[in-house]
């Protein structure tokens, strides 16, 4: 069994499953690219195949083993990744389009562990130098860890992008919960969510808020031609005129 101190964390089977799923399910490429970067693959051959899949998908071309083999032949990478035989081996990996994201998360997790491991090894190396300075070592460690956190948030076509929703989607897409303002097909405010009215001064934010409140207490049926569900209890605090400066 490999020594955990010398073996870099990785999951070859998960990498193969991701690539295999993307070969036969091109739409899986779109989902996986928001989770992993090419550098997250431990095996260089897998990184090369992933870059090829991204290129083919970007061109709207098929991503099956035949198309992939042709692409890698043109880029002179086919032999480097193990030839056509290895491509077909990847294609046989037991993975579905729905499972691609799960395996991609495993790949990302192992890659993050490798980077943490690399940071630790650098600390050990620095601490063993004859003129090692503890303060400098701690500072370098903090910098490395901060950069890793920032990288984790920004990479994979934006880690945070997986949790963000286009603001217009709240209007154009059906709500998952009962709509307070609007319909399921066109929702401006859903039950359990906060509603924020944002804009420069003088554009009518307060007026619109008043209209929604009036509808919530049953004095209006709709606002902006969208129905508003009446509320059992409504607390409205109008504090636009309050000063924020102490005397």
Short mmCIF file of C-alpha atoms in Angstrom, two decimals:
data_model
loop_
_atom_site.label_atom_id
_atom_site.label_comp_id
_atom_site.label_asym_id
_atom_site.label_seq_id
_atom_site.Cartn_x
_atom_site.Cartn_y
_atom_site.Cartn_z
CA UNK A 1 0.00 0.00 0.00
CA UNK A 2 1.46 3.43 -0.97
CA UNK A 3 2.63 5.59 1.89
CA UNK A 4 0.11 8.38 2.50
CA UNK A 5 3.02 10.75 3.08
CA UNK A 6 4.54 10.10 -0.34
CA UNK A 7 1.47 9.39 -2.48
CA UNK A 8 -0.28 12.53 -3.70
CA UNK A 9 -4.07 12.37 -3.21
CA UNK A 10 -5.92 11.42 -6.39
CA UNK A 11 -8.72 9.22 -7.68
CA UNK A 12 -7.92 7.77 -11.08
CA UNK A 13 -11.27 6.01 -11.38
CA UNK A 14 -13.19 9.23 -10.75
CA UNK A 15 -11.14 11.04 -13.40
CA UNK A 16 -11.84 8.26 -15.87
CA UNK A 17 -15.54 8.31 -15.03
CA UNK A 18 -15.75 12.06 -15.65
CA UNK A 19 -14.05 11.82 -19.03
CA UNK A 20 -16.04 8.76 -20.06
CA UNK A 21 -19.34 10.45 -19.24
CA UNK A 22 -18.37 13.56 -21.20
CA UNK A 23 -17.50 11.50 -24.27
CA UNK A 24 -21.01 10.14 -24.70
CA UNK A 25 -22.92 12.99 -23.08
CA UNK A 26 -21.60 16.30 -24.46
CA UNK A 27 -23.90 18.28 -22.17
CA UNK A 28 -21.97 16.84 -19.23
CA UNK A 29 -18.97 18.92 -20.34
CA UNK A 30 -20.95 22.09 -19.56
CA UNK A 31 -21.69 20.93 -16.03
CA UNK A 32 -18.25 19.54 -15.27
CA UNK A 33 -16.41 22.64 -16.46
CA UNK A 34 -18.04 24.64 -13.64
CA UNK A 35 -16.55 22.23 -11.12
CA UNK A 36 -13.03 21.34 -12.24
CA UNK A 37 -10.13 22.96 -14.04
CA UNK A 38 -7.84 21.06 -16.38
CA UNK A 39 -5.09 21.21 -13.75
CA UNK A 40 -7.35 19.38 -11.28
CA UNK A 41 -6.75 16.12 -13.14
CA UNK A 42 -3.87 14.21 -11.58
CA UNK A 43 -2.83 12.26 -14.67
CA UNK A 44 -1.40 14.46 -17.44
CA UNK A 45 -3.16 12.27 -20.01
CA UNK A 46 -6.50 13.03 -18.39
CA UNK A 47 -5.77 16.75 -18.41
CA UNK A 48 -4.98 16.54 -22.13
CA UNK A 49 -8.19 14.65 -22.87
CA UNK A 50 -10.22 17.14 -20.85
CA UNK A 51 -8.75 20.08 -22.75
CA UNK A 52 -9.64 18.32 -25.99
CA UNK A 53 -13.21 17.77 -24.80
CA UNK A 54 -13.51 21.45 -23.96
CA UNK A 55 -12.27 22.43 -27.40
CA UNK A 56 -14.63 20.06 -29.21
CA UNK A 57 -17.59 21.14 -27.12
CA UNK A 58 -16.74 24.78 -27.73
CA UNK A 59 -16.80 24.15 -31.47
CA UNK A 60 -20.10 22.31 -31.24
CA UNK A 61 -18.44 19.11 -32.46
CA UNK A 62 -19.10 15.56 -31.21
CA UNK A 63 -17.10 14.44 -28.19
CA UNK A 64 -17.21 10.67 -28.79
CA UNK A 65 -14.00 8.58 -28.90
CA UNK A 66 -13.78 8.81 -32.71
CA UNK A 67 -14.00 12.61 -32.80
CA UNK A 68 -11.72 12.83 -29.79
CA UNK A 69 -9.16 10.55 -31.44
CA UNK A 70 -9.16 12.66 -34.59
CA UNK A 71 -8.68 15.83 -32.56
CA UNK A 72 -5.81 14.39 -30.53
CA UNK A 73 -4.19 13.08 -33.70
CA UNK A 74 -4.23 16.58 -35.18
CA UNK A 75 -2.69 18.02 -32.02
CA UNK A 76 -0.14 15.17 -31.92
CA UNK A 77 -1.29 14.18 -28.44
CA UNK A 78 -2.91 10.82 -29.15
CA UNK A 79 0.19 8.72 -28.49
CA UNK A 80 1.04 10.78 -25.41
CA UNK A 81 -2.24 9.88 -23.72
CA UNK A 82 -1.91 6.17 -24.49
CA UNK A 83 -3.34 5.93 -27.99
CA UNK A 84 -6.81 5.11 -29.25
CA UNK A 85 -6.91 2.06 -26.99
CA UNK A 86 -6.80 4.26 -23.88
CA UNK A 87 -9.52 6.53 -25.25
CA UNK A 88 -11.80 3.53 -25.64
CA UNK A 89 -10.86 2.42 -22.13
CA UNK A 90 -11.99 5.81 -20.85
CA UNK A 91 -15.20 5.50 -22.84
CA UNK A 92 -15.95 2.23 -21.05
CA UNK A 93 -15.77 3.85 -17.61
CA UNK A 94 -19.10 3.28 -15.82
CA UNK A 95 -20.50 6.80 -15.66
CA UNK A 96 -23.68 8.56 -16.70
CA UNK A 97 -24.35 12.20 -17.48
CA UNK A 98 -26.02 12.62 -14.09
CA UNK A 99 -23.04 11.03 -12.33
CA UNK A 100 -20.45 13.21 -14.05
CA UNK A 101 -20.89 16.07 -11.58
CA UNK A 102 -20.53 13.74 -8.60
CA UNK A 103 -17.26 12.31 -9.91
CA UNK A 104 -16.08 15.80 -10.87
CA UNK A 105 -16.51 16.86 -7.25
CA UNK A 106 -14.29 13.95 -6.22
CA UNK A 107 -11.65 15.07 -8.71
CA UNK A 108 -11.85 18.65 -7.44
CA UNK A 109 -11.62 17.48 -3.83
CA UNK A 110 -8.49 15.43 -4.47
CA UNK A 111 -6.90 18.32 -6.36
CA UNK A 112 -7.55 20.64 -3.41
CA UNK A 113 -5.92 18.11 -1.09
CA UNK A 114 -2.87 17.94 -3.37
CA UNK A 115 -2.48 21.69 -3.22
CA UNK A 116 -2.77 21.64 0.57
CA UNK A 117 -0.19 18.86 0.63
CA UNK A 118 2.14 20.89 -1.59
CA UNK A 119 1.80 23.84 0.79
CA UNK A 120 2.72 21.60 3.71
CA UNK A 121 5.74 20.20 1.92
CA UNK A 122 6.96 23.71 1.13
CA UNK A 123 6.65 24.59 4.81
CA UNK A 124 8.70 21.55 5.78
CA UNK A 125 11.34 22.44 3.22
CA UNK A 126 11.54 26.06 4.39
CA UNK A 127 11.69 25.03 8.05
CA UNK A 128 14.66 22.79 7.28
CA UNK A 129 16.76 25.54 5.74
CA UNK A 130 19.75 26.70 7.83
CA UNK A 131 18.61 30.32 7.97
CA UNK A 132 14.89 29.56 8.40
CA UNK A 133 12.85 32.38 9.94
CA UNK A 134 9.63 31.33 11.72
CA UNK A 135 7.88 34.62 10.99
CA UNK A 136 8.68 34.40 7.30
CA UNK A 137 7.53 30.78 7.19
CA UNK A 138 4.23 31.64 8.88
CA UNK A 139 3.73 34.57 6.52
CA UNK A 140 4.42 32.39 3.50
CA UNK A 141 1.98 29.77 4.80
CA UNK A 142 -0.76 32.36 5.27
CA UNK A 143 -0.16 33.67 1.76
CA UNK A 144 -0.30 30.19 0.25
CA UNK A 145 -3.52 29.32 2.07
CA UNK A 146 -5.16 32.63 1.17
CA UNK A 147 -4.25 32.17 -2.49
CA UNK A 148 -5.67 28.64 -2.38
CA UNK A 149 -8.96 29.89 -0.95
CA UNK A 150 -9.17 32.58 -3.63
CA UNK A 151 -8.30 30.07 -6.33
CA UNK A 152 -10.99 27.68 -5.10
CA UNK A 153 -13.60 30.42 -5.34
CA UNK A 154 -12.52 31.69 -8.74
CA UNK A 155 -11.63 28.53 -10.64
CA UNK A 156 -13.68 25.92 -12.42
CA UNK A 157 -15.30 28.65 -14.50
CA UNK A 158 -16.23 30.18 -11.15
CA UNK A 159 -16.97 27.97 -8.16
CA UNK A 160 -19.40 30.61 -6.88
CA UNK A 161 -21.16 30.70 -10.24
CA UNK A 162 -22.66 27.33 -9.42
CA UNK A 163 -24.56 28.94 -6.56
CA UNK A 164 -25.51 32.20 -8.26
CA UNK A 165 -28.64 32.82 -10.28
CA UNK A 166 -29.20 35.47 -12.89
CA UNK A 167 -31.50 38.06 -11.33
CA UNK A 168 -33.79 37.91 -14.35
CA UNK A 169 -34.30 34.20 -13.68
CA UNK A 170 -36.36 35.15 -10.62
CA UNK A 171 -38.82 36.74 -13.05
CA UNK A 172 -38.71 34.43 -16.04
CA UNK A 173 -38.37 31.02 -14.38
CA UNK A 174 -40.96 29.19 -12.32
CA UNK A 175 -40.59 29.50 -8.57
CA UNK A 176 -39.79 26.51 -6.40
CA UNK A 177 -42.07 27.86 -3.66
CA UNK A 178 -45.45 29.56 -3.51
CA UNK A 179 -45.26 33.00 -5.14
CA UNK A 180 -46.08 35.99 -2.93
CA UNK A 181 -45.93 38.39 -5.85
CA UNK A 182 -46.53 37.04 -9.32
CA UNK A 183 -47.35 33.60 -10.65
CA UNK A 184 -45.38 30.36 -10.84
CA UNK A 185 -44.57 31.18 -14.45
CA UNK A 186 -43.54 34.77 -13.68
CA UNK A 187 -42.46 35.33 -10.08
CA UNK A 188 -41.09 38.54 -8.60
CA UNK A 189 -41.18 37.40 -4.96
CA UNK A 190 -41.44 33.85 -3.61
CA UNK A 191 -42.48 32.72 -0.15
CA UNK A 192 -39.50 32.39 2.17
CA UNK A 193 -37.31 34.72 0.12
CA UNK A 194 -36.25 38.30 0.76
CA UNK A 195 -37.30 40.97 -1.71
CA UNK A 196 -34.83 43.75 -2.47
CA UNK A 197 -35.79 46.83 -4.49
CA UNK A 198 -32.55 48.40 -5.68
CA UNK A 199 -31.98 51.54 -7.71
CA UNK A 200 -30.81 55.16 -7.61
CA UNK A 201 -32.81 57.81 -5.69
CA UNK A 202 -36.05 59.00 -7.22
CA UNK A 203 -36.91 56.00 -9.38
CA UNK A 204 -39.90 54.89 -7.28
CA UNK A 205 -38.57 52.18 -4.98
CA UNK A 206 -40.56 53.45 -1.99
CA UNK A 207 -43.71 53.90 -4.05
CA UNK A 208 -43.43 50.37 -5.37
CA UNK A 209 -42.88 49.05 -1.83
CA UNK A 210 -46.02 50.90 -0.70
CA UNK A 211 -48.01 49.29 -3.50
CA UNK A 212 -46.81 45.81 -2.55
CA UNK A 213 -47.66 46.42 1.11
CA UNK A 214 -51.14 47.66 0.20
CA UNK A 215 -51.66 44.51 -1.81
CA UNK A 216 -50.36 42.31 1.01
CA UNK A 217 -52.93 43.80 3.43
CA UNK A 218 -55.71 43.27 0.91
CA UNK A 219 -56.23 46.81 -0.40
CA UNK A 220 -54.98 45.99 -3.90
CA UNK A 221 -55.09 42.87 -6.03
CA UNK A 222 -51.94 43.31 -8.09
CA UNK A 223 -48.81 45.38 -8.60
CA UNK A 224 -47.26 45.89 -12.03
CA UNK A 225 -49.98 43.63 -13.45
CA UNK A 226 -48.84 40.71 -11.28
CA UNK A 227 -51.05 39.33 -8.49
CA UNK A 228 -49.97 39.73 -4.87
CA UNK A 229 -51.02 37.15 -2.29
CA UNK A 230 -52.55 38.70 0.85
CA UNK A 231 -50.59 38.19 4.06
CA UNK A 232 -51.96 37.25 7.47
CA UNK A 233 -49.52 39.52 9.30
CA UNK A 234 -47.72 42.48 7.74
CA UNK A 235 -45.27 44.78 9.51
CA UNK A 236 -44.21 47.80 7.47
CA UNK A 237 -41.62 50.26 8.76
CA UNK A 238 -41.20 53.41 6.64
CA UNK A 239 -37.84 54.86 7.66
CA UNK A 240 -36.75 56.76 4.55
CA UNK A 241 -36.78 60.07 6.40
CA UNK A 242 -34.77 58.96 9.42
CA UNK A 243 -31.37 60.56 9.83
CA UNK A 244 -28.38 58.25 10.10
CA UNK A 245 -26.20 60.94 11.73
CA UNK A 246 -25.97 61.45 15.49
CA UNK A 247 -26.27 64.90 17.03
#
